[in-house]
Coordinates of C-alpha atoms in Angstrom, one line a residue:
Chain A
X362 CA -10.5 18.4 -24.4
X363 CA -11.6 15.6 -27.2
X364 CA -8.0 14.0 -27.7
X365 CA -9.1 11.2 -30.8
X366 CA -8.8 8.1 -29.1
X367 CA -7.5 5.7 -32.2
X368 CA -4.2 4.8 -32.2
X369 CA -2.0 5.5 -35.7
X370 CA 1.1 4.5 -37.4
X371 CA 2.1 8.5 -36.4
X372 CA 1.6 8.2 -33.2
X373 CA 3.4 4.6 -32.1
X374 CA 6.8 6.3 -34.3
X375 CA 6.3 9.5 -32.4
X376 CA 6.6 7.5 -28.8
X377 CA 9.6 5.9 -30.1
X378 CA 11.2 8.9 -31.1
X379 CA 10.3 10.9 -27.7
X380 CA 13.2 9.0 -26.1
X381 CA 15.1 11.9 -28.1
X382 CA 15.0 15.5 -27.0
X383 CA 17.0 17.0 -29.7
X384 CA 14.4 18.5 -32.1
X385 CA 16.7 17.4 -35.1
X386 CA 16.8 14.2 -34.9
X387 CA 13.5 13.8 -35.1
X388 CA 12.9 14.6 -38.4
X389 CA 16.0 12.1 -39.2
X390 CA 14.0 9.4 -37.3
X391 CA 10.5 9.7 -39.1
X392 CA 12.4 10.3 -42.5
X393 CA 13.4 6.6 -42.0
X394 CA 10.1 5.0 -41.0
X395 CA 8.1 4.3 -43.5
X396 CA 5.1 6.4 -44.8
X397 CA 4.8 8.1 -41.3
X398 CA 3.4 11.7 -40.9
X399 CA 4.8 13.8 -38.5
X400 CA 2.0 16.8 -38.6
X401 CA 0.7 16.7 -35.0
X402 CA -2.8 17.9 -35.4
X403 CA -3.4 18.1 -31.9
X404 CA -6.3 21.6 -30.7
X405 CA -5.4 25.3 -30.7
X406 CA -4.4 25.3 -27.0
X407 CA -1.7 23.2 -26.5
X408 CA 1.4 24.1 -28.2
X409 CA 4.4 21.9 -29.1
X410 CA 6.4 23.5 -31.2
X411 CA 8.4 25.6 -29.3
X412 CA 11.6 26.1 -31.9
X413 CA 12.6 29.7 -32.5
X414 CA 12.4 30.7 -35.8
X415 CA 16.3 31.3 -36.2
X416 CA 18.4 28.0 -35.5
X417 CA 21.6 30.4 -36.4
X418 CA 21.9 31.9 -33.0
X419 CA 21.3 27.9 -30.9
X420 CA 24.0 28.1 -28.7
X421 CA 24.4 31.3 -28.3
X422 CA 20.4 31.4 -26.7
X423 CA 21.8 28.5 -24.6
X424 CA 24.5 30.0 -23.7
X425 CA 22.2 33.1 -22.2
X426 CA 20.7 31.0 -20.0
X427 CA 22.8 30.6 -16.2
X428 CA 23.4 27.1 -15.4
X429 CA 21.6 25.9 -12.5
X430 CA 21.9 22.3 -10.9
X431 CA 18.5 21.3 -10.9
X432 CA 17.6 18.5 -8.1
X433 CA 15.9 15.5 -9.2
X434 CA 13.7 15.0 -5.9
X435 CA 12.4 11.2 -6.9
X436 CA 15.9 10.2 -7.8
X437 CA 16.6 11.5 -4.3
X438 CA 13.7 10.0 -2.5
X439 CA 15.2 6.2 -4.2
X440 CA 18.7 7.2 -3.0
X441 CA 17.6 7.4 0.3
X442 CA 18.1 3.7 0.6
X443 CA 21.8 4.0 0.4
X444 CA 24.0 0.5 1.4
X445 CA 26.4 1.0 4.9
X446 CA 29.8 1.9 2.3
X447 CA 27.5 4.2 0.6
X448 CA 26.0 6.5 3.6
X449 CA 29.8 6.3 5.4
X450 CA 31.2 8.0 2.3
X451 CA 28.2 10.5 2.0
X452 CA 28.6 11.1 5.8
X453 CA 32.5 11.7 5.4
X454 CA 31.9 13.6 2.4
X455 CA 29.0 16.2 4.3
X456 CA 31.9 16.4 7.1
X457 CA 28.6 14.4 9.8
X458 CA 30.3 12.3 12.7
X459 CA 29.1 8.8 12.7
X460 CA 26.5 8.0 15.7
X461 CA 27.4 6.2 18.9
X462 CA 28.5 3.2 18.2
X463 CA 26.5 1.7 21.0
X464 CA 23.3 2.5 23.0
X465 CA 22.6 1.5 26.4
X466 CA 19.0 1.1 26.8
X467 CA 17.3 -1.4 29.7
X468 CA 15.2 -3.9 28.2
X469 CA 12.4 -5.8 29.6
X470 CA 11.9 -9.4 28.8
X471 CA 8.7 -10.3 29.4
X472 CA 8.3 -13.2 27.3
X473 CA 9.9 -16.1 25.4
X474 CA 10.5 -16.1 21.4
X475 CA 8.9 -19.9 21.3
X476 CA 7.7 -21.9 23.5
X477 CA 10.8 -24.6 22.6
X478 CA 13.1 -25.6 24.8
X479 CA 14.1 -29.5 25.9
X480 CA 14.5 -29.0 29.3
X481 CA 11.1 -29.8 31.2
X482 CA 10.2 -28.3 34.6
X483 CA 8.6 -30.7 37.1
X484 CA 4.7 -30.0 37.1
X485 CA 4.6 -30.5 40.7
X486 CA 7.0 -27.4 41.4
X487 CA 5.0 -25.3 38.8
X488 CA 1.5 -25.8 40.8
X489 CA 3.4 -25.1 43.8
X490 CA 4.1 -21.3 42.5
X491 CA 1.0 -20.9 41.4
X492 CA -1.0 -22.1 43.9
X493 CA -4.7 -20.1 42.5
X494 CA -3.9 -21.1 38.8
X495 CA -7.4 -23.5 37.7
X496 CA -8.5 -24.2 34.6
X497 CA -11.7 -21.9 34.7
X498 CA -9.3 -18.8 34.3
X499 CA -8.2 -19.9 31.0
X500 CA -11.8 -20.0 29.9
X501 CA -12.3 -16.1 31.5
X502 CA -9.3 -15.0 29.5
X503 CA -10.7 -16.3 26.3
X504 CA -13.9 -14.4 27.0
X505 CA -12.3 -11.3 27.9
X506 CA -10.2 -11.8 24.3
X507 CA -13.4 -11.7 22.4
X508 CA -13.4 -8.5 20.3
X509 CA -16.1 -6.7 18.2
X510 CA -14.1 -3.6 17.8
X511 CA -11.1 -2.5 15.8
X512 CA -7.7 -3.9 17.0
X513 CA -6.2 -0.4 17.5
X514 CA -8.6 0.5 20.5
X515 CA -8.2 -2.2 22.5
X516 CA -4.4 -2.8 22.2
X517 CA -3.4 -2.0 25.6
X518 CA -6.1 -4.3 27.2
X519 CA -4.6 -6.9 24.5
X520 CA -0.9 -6.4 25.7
X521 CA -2.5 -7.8 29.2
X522 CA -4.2 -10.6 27.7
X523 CA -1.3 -11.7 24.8
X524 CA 2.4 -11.9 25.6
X525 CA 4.4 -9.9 23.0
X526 CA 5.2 -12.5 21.1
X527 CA 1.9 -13.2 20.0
X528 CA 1.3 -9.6 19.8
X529 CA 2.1 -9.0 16.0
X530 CA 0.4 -12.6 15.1
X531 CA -2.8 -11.2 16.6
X532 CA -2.6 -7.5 15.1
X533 CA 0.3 -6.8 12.2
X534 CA -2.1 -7.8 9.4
X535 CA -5.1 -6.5 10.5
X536 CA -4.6 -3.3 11.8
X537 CA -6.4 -1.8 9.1
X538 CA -9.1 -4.2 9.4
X539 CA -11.6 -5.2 11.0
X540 CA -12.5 -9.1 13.2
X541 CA -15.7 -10.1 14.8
X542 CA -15.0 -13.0 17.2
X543 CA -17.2 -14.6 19.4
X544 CA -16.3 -17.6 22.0
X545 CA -19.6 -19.2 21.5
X546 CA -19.8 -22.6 23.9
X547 CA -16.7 -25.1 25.0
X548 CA -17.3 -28.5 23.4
X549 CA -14.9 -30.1 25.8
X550 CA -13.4 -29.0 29.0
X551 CA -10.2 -28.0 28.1
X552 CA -7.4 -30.2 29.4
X553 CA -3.7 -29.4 30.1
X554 CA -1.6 -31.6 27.6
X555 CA 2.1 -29.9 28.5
X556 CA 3.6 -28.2 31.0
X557 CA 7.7 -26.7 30.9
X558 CA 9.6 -24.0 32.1
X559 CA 12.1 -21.9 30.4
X560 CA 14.8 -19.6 31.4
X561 CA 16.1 -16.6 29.6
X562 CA 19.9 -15.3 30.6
X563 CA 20.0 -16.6 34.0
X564 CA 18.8 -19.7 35.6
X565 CA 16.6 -17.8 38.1
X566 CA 15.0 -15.9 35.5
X567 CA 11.7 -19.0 34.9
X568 CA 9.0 -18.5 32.5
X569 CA 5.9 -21.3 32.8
X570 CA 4.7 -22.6 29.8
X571 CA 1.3 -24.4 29.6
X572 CA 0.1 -26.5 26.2
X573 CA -4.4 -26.6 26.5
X574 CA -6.1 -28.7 24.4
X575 CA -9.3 -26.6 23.8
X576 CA -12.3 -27.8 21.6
X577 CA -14.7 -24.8 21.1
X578 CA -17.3 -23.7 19.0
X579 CA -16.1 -20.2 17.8
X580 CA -17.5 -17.6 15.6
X581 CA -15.0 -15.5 13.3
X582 CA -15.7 -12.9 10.6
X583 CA -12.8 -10.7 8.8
X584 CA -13.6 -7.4 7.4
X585 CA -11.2 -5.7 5.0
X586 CA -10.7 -2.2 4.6
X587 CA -13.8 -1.6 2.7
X588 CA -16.1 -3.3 5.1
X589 CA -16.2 -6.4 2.5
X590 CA -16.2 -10.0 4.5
X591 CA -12.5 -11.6 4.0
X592 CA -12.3 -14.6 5.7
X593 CA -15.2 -16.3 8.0
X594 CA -18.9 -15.6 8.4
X595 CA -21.1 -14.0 10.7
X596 CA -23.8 -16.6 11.2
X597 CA -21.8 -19.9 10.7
X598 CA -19.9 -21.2 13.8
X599 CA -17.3 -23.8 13.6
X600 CA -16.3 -26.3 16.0
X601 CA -12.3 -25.8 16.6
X602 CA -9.6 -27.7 18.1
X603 CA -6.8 -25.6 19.5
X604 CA -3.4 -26.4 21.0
X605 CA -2.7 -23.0 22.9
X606 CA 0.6 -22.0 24.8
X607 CA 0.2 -19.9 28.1
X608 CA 3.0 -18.4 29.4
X609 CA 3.6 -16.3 32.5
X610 CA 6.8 -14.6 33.6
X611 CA 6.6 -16.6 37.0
X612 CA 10.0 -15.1 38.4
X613 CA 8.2 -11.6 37.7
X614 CA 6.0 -10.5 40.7
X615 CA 3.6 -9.4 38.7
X616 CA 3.3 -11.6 36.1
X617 CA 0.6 -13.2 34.8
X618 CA -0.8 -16.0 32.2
X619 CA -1.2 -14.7 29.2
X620 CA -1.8 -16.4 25.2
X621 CA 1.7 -17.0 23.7
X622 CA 1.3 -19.6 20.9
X623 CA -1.3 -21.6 19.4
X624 CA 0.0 -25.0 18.0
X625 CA -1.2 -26.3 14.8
X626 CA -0.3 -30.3 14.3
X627 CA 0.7 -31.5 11.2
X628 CA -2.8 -34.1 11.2
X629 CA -5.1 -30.8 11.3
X630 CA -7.2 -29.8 8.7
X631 CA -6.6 -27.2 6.9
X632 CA -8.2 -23.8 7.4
X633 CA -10.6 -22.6 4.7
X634 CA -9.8 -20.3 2.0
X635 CA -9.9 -16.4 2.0
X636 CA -12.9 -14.8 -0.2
X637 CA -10.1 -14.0 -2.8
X638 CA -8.2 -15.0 -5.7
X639 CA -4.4 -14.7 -5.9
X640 CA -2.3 -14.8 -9.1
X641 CA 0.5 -17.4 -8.6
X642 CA 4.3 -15.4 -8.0
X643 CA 6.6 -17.2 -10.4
X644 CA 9.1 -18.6 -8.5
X645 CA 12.7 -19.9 -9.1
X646 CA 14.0 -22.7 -8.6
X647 CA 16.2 -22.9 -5.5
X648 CA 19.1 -25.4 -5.8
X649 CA 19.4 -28.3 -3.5
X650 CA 22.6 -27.9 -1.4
X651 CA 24.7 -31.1 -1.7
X652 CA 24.1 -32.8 1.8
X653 CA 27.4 -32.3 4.3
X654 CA 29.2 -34.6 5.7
X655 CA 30.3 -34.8 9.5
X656 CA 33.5 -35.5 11.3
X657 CA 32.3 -38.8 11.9
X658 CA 30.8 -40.0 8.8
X659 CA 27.6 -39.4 9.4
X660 CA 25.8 -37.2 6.8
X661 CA 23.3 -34.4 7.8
X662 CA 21.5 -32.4 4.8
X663 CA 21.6 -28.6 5.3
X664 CA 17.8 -28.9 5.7
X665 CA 17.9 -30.7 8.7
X666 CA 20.5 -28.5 10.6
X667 CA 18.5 -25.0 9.5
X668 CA 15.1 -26.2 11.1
X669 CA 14.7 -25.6 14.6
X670 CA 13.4 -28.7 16.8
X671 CA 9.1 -28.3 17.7
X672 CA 8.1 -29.7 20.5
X673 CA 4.7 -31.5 20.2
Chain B
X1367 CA 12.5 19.9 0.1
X1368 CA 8.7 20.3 -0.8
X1369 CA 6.7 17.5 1.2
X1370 CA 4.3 17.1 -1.0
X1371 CA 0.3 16.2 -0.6
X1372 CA -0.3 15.2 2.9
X1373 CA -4.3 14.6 3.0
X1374 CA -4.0 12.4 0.0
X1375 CA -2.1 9.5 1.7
X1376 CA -3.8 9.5 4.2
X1377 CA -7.5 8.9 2.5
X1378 CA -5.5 5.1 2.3
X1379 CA -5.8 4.5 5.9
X1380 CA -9.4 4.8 6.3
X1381 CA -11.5 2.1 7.6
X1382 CA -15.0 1.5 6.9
X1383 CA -17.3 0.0 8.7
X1384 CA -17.9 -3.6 8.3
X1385 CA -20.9 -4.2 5.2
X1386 CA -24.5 -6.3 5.9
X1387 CA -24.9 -9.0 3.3
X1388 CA -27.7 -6.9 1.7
X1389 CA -25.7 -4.0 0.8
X1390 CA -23.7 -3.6 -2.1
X1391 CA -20.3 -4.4 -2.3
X1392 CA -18.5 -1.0 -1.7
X1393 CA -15.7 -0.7 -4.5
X1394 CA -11.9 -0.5 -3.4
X1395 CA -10.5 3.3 -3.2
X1396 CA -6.3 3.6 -3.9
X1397 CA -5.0 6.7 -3.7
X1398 CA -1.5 7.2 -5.0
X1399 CA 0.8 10.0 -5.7
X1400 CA 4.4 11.4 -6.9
X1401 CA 5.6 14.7 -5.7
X1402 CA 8.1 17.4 -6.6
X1403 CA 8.4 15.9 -10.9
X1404 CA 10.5 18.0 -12.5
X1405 CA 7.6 18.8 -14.9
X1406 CA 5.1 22.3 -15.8
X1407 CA 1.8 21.3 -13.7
X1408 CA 0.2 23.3 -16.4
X1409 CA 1.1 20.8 -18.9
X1410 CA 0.7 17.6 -16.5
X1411 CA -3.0 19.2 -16.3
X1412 CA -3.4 17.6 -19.9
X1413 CA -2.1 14.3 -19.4
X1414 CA -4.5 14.2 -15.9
X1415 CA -7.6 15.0 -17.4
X1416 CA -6.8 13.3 -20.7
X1417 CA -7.0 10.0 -18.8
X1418 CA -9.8 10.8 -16.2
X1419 CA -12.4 8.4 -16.4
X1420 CA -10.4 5.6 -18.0
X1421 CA -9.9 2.1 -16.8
X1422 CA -6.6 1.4 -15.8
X1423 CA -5.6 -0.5 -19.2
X1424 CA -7.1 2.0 -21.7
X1425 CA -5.1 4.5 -19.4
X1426 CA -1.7 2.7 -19.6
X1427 CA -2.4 2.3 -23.4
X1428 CA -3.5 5.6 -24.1
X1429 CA 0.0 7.4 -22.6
X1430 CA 2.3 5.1 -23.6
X1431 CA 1.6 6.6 -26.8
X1432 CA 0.6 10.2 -25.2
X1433 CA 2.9 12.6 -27.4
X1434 CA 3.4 14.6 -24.4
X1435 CA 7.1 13.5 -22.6
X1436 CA 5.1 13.9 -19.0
X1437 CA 2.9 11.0 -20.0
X1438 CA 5.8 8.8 -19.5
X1439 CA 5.8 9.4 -16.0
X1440 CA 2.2 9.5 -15.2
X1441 CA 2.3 6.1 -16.7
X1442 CA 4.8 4.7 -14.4
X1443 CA 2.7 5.9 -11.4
X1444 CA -0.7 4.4 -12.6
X1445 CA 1.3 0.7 -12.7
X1446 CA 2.7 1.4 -9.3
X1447 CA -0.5 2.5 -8.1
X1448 CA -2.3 -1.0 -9.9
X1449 CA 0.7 -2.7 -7.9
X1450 CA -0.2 -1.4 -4.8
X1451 CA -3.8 -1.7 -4.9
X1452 CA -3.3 -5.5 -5.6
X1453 CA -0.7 -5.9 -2.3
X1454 CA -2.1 -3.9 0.0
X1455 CA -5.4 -2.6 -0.6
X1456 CA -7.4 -6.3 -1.4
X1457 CA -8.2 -5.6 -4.7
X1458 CA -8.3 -8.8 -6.4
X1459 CA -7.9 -8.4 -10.5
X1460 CA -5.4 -5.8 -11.5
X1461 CA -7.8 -5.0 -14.7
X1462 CA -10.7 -4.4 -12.6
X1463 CA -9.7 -0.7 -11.7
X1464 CA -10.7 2.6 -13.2
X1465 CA -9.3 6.3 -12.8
X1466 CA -11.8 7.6 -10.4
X1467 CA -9.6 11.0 -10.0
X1468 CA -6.5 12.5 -11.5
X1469 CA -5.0 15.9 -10.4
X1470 CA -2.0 17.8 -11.0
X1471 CA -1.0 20.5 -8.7
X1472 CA 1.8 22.6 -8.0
X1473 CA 5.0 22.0 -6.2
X1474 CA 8.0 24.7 -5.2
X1475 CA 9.6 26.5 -7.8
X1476 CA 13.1 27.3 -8.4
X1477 CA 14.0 30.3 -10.0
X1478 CA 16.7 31.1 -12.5
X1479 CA 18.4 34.1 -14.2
X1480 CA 18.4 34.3 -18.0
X1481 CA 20.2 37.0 -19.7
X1482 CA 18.8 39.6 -22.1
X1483 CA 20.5 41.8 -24.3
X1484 CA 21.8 45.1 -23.0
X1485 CA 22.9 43.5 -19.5
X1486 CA 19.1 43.2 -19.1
X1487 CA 18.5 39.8 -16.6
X1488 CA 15.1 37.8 -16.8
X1489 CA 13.8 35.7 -14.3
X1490 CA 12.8 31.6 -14.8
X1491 CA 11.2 29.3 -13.5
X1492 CA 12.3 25.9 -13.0
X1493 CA 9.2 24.3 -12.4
X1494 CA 8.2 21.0 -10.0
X1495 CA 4.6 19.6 -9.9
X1496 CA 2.7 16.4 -7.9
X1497 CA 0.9 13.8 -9.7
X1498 CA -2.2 12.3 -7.6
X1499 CA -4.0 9.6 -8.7
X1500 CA -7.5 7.8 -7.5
X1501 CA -7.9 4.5 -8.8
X1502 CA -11.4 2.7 -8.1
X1503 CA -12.4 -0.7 -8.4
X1504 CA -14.9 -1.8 -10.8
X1505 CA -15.2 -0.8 -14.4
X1506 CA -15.9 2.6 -15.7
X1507 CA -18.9 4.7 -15.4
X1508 CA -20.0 5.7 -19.1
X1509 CA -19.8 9.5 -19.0
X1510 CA -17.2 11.0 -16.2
X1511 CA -18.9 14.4 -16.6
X1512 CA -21.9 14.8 -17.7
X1513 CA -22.6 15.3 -21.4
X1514 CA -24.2 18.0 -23.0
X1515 CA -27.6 17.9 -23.4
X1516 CA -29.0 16.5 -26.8
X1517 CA -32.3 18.0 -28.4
X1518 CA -34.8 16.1 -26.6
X1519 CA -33.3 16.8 -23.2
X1520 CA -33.2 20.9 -24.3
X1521 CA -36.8 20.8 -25.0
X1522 CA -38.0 19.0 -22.3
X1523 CA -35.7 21.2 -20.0
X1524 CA -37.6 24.3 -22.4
X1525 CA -41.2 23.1 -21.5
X1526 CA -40.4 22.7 -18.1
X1527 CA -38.8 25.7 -17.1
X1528 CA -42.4 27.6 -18.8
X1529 CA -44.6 25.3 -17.0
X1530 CA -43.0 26.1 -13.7
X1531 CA -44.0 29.6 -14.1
X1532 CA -46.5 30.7 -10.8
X1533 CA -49.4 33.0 -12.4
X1534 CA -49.4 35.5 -9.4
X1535 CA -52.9 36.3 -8.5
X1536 CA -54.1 33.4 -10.3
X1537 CA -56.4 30.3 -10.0
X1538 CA -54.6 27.4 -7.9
X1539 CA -54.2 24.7 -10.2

């Protein structure tokens, strides 16, 4: 079908007067626009006047018709996202108990959130725990790290090699694409730069915390859906400095040193820019809070008590 | 509730295979849908194929001023479908898409009573339909389906068809 494809005065009144159903007004609404032609000359197969030929009888044809209360599926698809008020009173009103309050279910913590705390274990009673921990196993677990496949089949061998933490750094954004990394050489041997311990609920509960300075030559290459390059290259290695957090679960039998963190100073360079052009969101302006002061005169700016202390 | 499509989602989390530098760059392939409109699929069959082929803009511009009241709908799902492809699926200018593939199908129906006269009932239809949409990147090929042949092709296509006779019993050419 060989709709013309030029737009006319006809046709920008007749979208303005859709937002009407009732077929009388219509003809009230084109009377008024000026020199505007309402004879749709559209082909023999689609039909649009559906009027019947007696207006007399209207309502009484409505009337014929049962009522039925048609659902509006997309309206109810949107709705689904109802506020806490809203799904208590729909809940109350459908007669459904509201769920158990509570659930009691073990969880394992495995890991630290971030490797930030300001207490500092001694390094000499973190060697003697972990007696067989050199510096060549960090190099073996970088190799064993380096993947040519997609994220999704290796994820289990990556839970043993990344604490969960670093889990959804390493493979949120690019589970539907795909990395080719490659640990080339090291540049330098890597040296330990910080070494703490942090405890989670109890004091007995440690977790060891190792900061290695690693300067590598690396190859990375990121691969969007599409199989188009992203970010990287293929044949161009760079030479990168890294600040990477181990961490083991040492009060845990069986655990072991695994990637947490990576640090990034504030002197690095920066990283180089995806293969892709972004238009700028336009962004208000967020109002400086007056700073607050303290009990003791000192003042402290709401910037400075949000932000969470890094250690170096 | 009718679920609507279930393959067509999905064609979104396909992953290709990384490209070499020598090959062409494969175009970006969003697939979008609506289900269960409150709307004939006969008559959303217009509005699909009317904008098949398009480029997204021309698309948008053509139904805002589509006289058909579906149009309105279809247009709102083409911009959330440019959205998407922009967010999620690394397409990098909004303009740079084309309507690849549009289909209207059927969803459930509800049915209805009308009343005749003489106590006579009628059954109707209160009809539901899904809208899915292909948008792909680049800019649009110059005939969707092919056109009809002009004169030169139908003789050429003439002489052809003759000279591919076989003469049995004949001389090999």
């Amino acid at each position: 079908m060989a709709l013309p494809r030029l737009l006319s005065c006809s046709q920008v009144i007749r979208h303005q007067v859709h937002q009407f159903p009732a077929a009388d007004m219509v003809g009230q609404l084109s009377s008024l626009s000026v020199a505007c032609t309402q004879v749709r000359h559209m082909p023999q197969r689609s039909k649009f006047k559906t009027k019947h030929y007696d207006p007399k009888w209207r309502k009484e044809r409505a009337a014929k018709m049962l009522k039925i209360d048609l659902p509006d599926y997309i309206k109810l698809k949107k709705d689904q996202n109802l506020s806490l008020e809203e799904m208590r009173a729909k809940m109350k009103k459908e007669g459904i108990s509201p769920p158990t309050p509570y659930q009691e279910r073990p969880i394992l913590i495995t890991c630290t959130d971030f490797g930030i705390r300001a207490q500092d274990m001694l390094h000499y009673r973190l060697m003697n725990m972990q007696s067989e921990w050199t510096e060549a196993h960090i190099s073996n677990g970088n190799v064993e790290i380096s993947l040519t496949a997609k994220i999704k089949s290796v994820e289990d061998k990556l839970h043993e090699l990344v604490t969960e933490r670093a889990f959804p750094d390493l493979t949120l954004d690019l589970s539907e694409k795909t990395i080719r990394w490659k640990w080339i050489e090291s540049l330098e041997p890597p040296t330990v730069t910080h070494v703490r311990q942090t405890d989670i609920i109890t004091k007995e509960n440690i977790y060891g915390q190792v900061t290695v300075r690693m300067h590598s030559k690396q190859m990375l290459a990121i691969y969007d859906r599409f199989g188009r390059l992203v970010y990287g290259s293929e044949t161009m290695p760079k030479d990168v400095l890294e600040y990477v957090v181990f961490e083991k679960h040492l009060s845990d039998q069986y655990g072991c040193w695994r990637l947490h963190a990576k640090i990034v100073p504030e002197w690095m360079p920066r990283r180089d820019a995806v293969h892709r052009t972004f238009v700028m969101p336009s962004l208000q302006e967020v109002e400086e809070e007056e700073p607050k002061q303290e009990d003791d005169g000192s003042v402290v700016s709401s910037a400075d008590a949000q932000s969470q202390p890094v250690a170096a | 509730m009718n679920p609507g499509p279930t393959k067509w989602p999905k064609y979104n989390q396909v992953v290709w295979e990384p490209q070499k530098p020598d090959e062409p760059r494969r175009p970006a392939e969003i697939f979008h849908h609506r289900a269960n409109i409150k709307y004939s699929p006969k008559k959303l069959w217009y509005i699909a194929s009317w904008i098949r082929g398009m480029s997204i803009d021309e698309a948008i511009k053509q139904l805002s001023f589509h006289p058909q009241v579906g149009s309105h709908t279809v247009k709102e799902i083409l911009l959330e479908a440019q959205d998407l492809a922009v967010k999620n699926h690394g397409v990098e200018y909004k303009s740079n898409l084309w309507i690849a593939e549009s289909l209207a199908g059927r969803s459930s129906y509800i049915k209805g009573l009308r009343r005749h006269g003489r106590a006579r009932y009628g059954m109707v239809e209160y009809k539901y339909c899904h809208y899915m949409v292909k948008l792909q990147e680049g800019s649009p090929p110059e005939h969707y389906y092919p056109p009809p042949p002009n004169h030169w092709q139908m003789m050429e296509e003439y002489l052809a068809n003759w000279r591919r006779r076989t003469v049995l019993n004949g001389l090999k050419s």
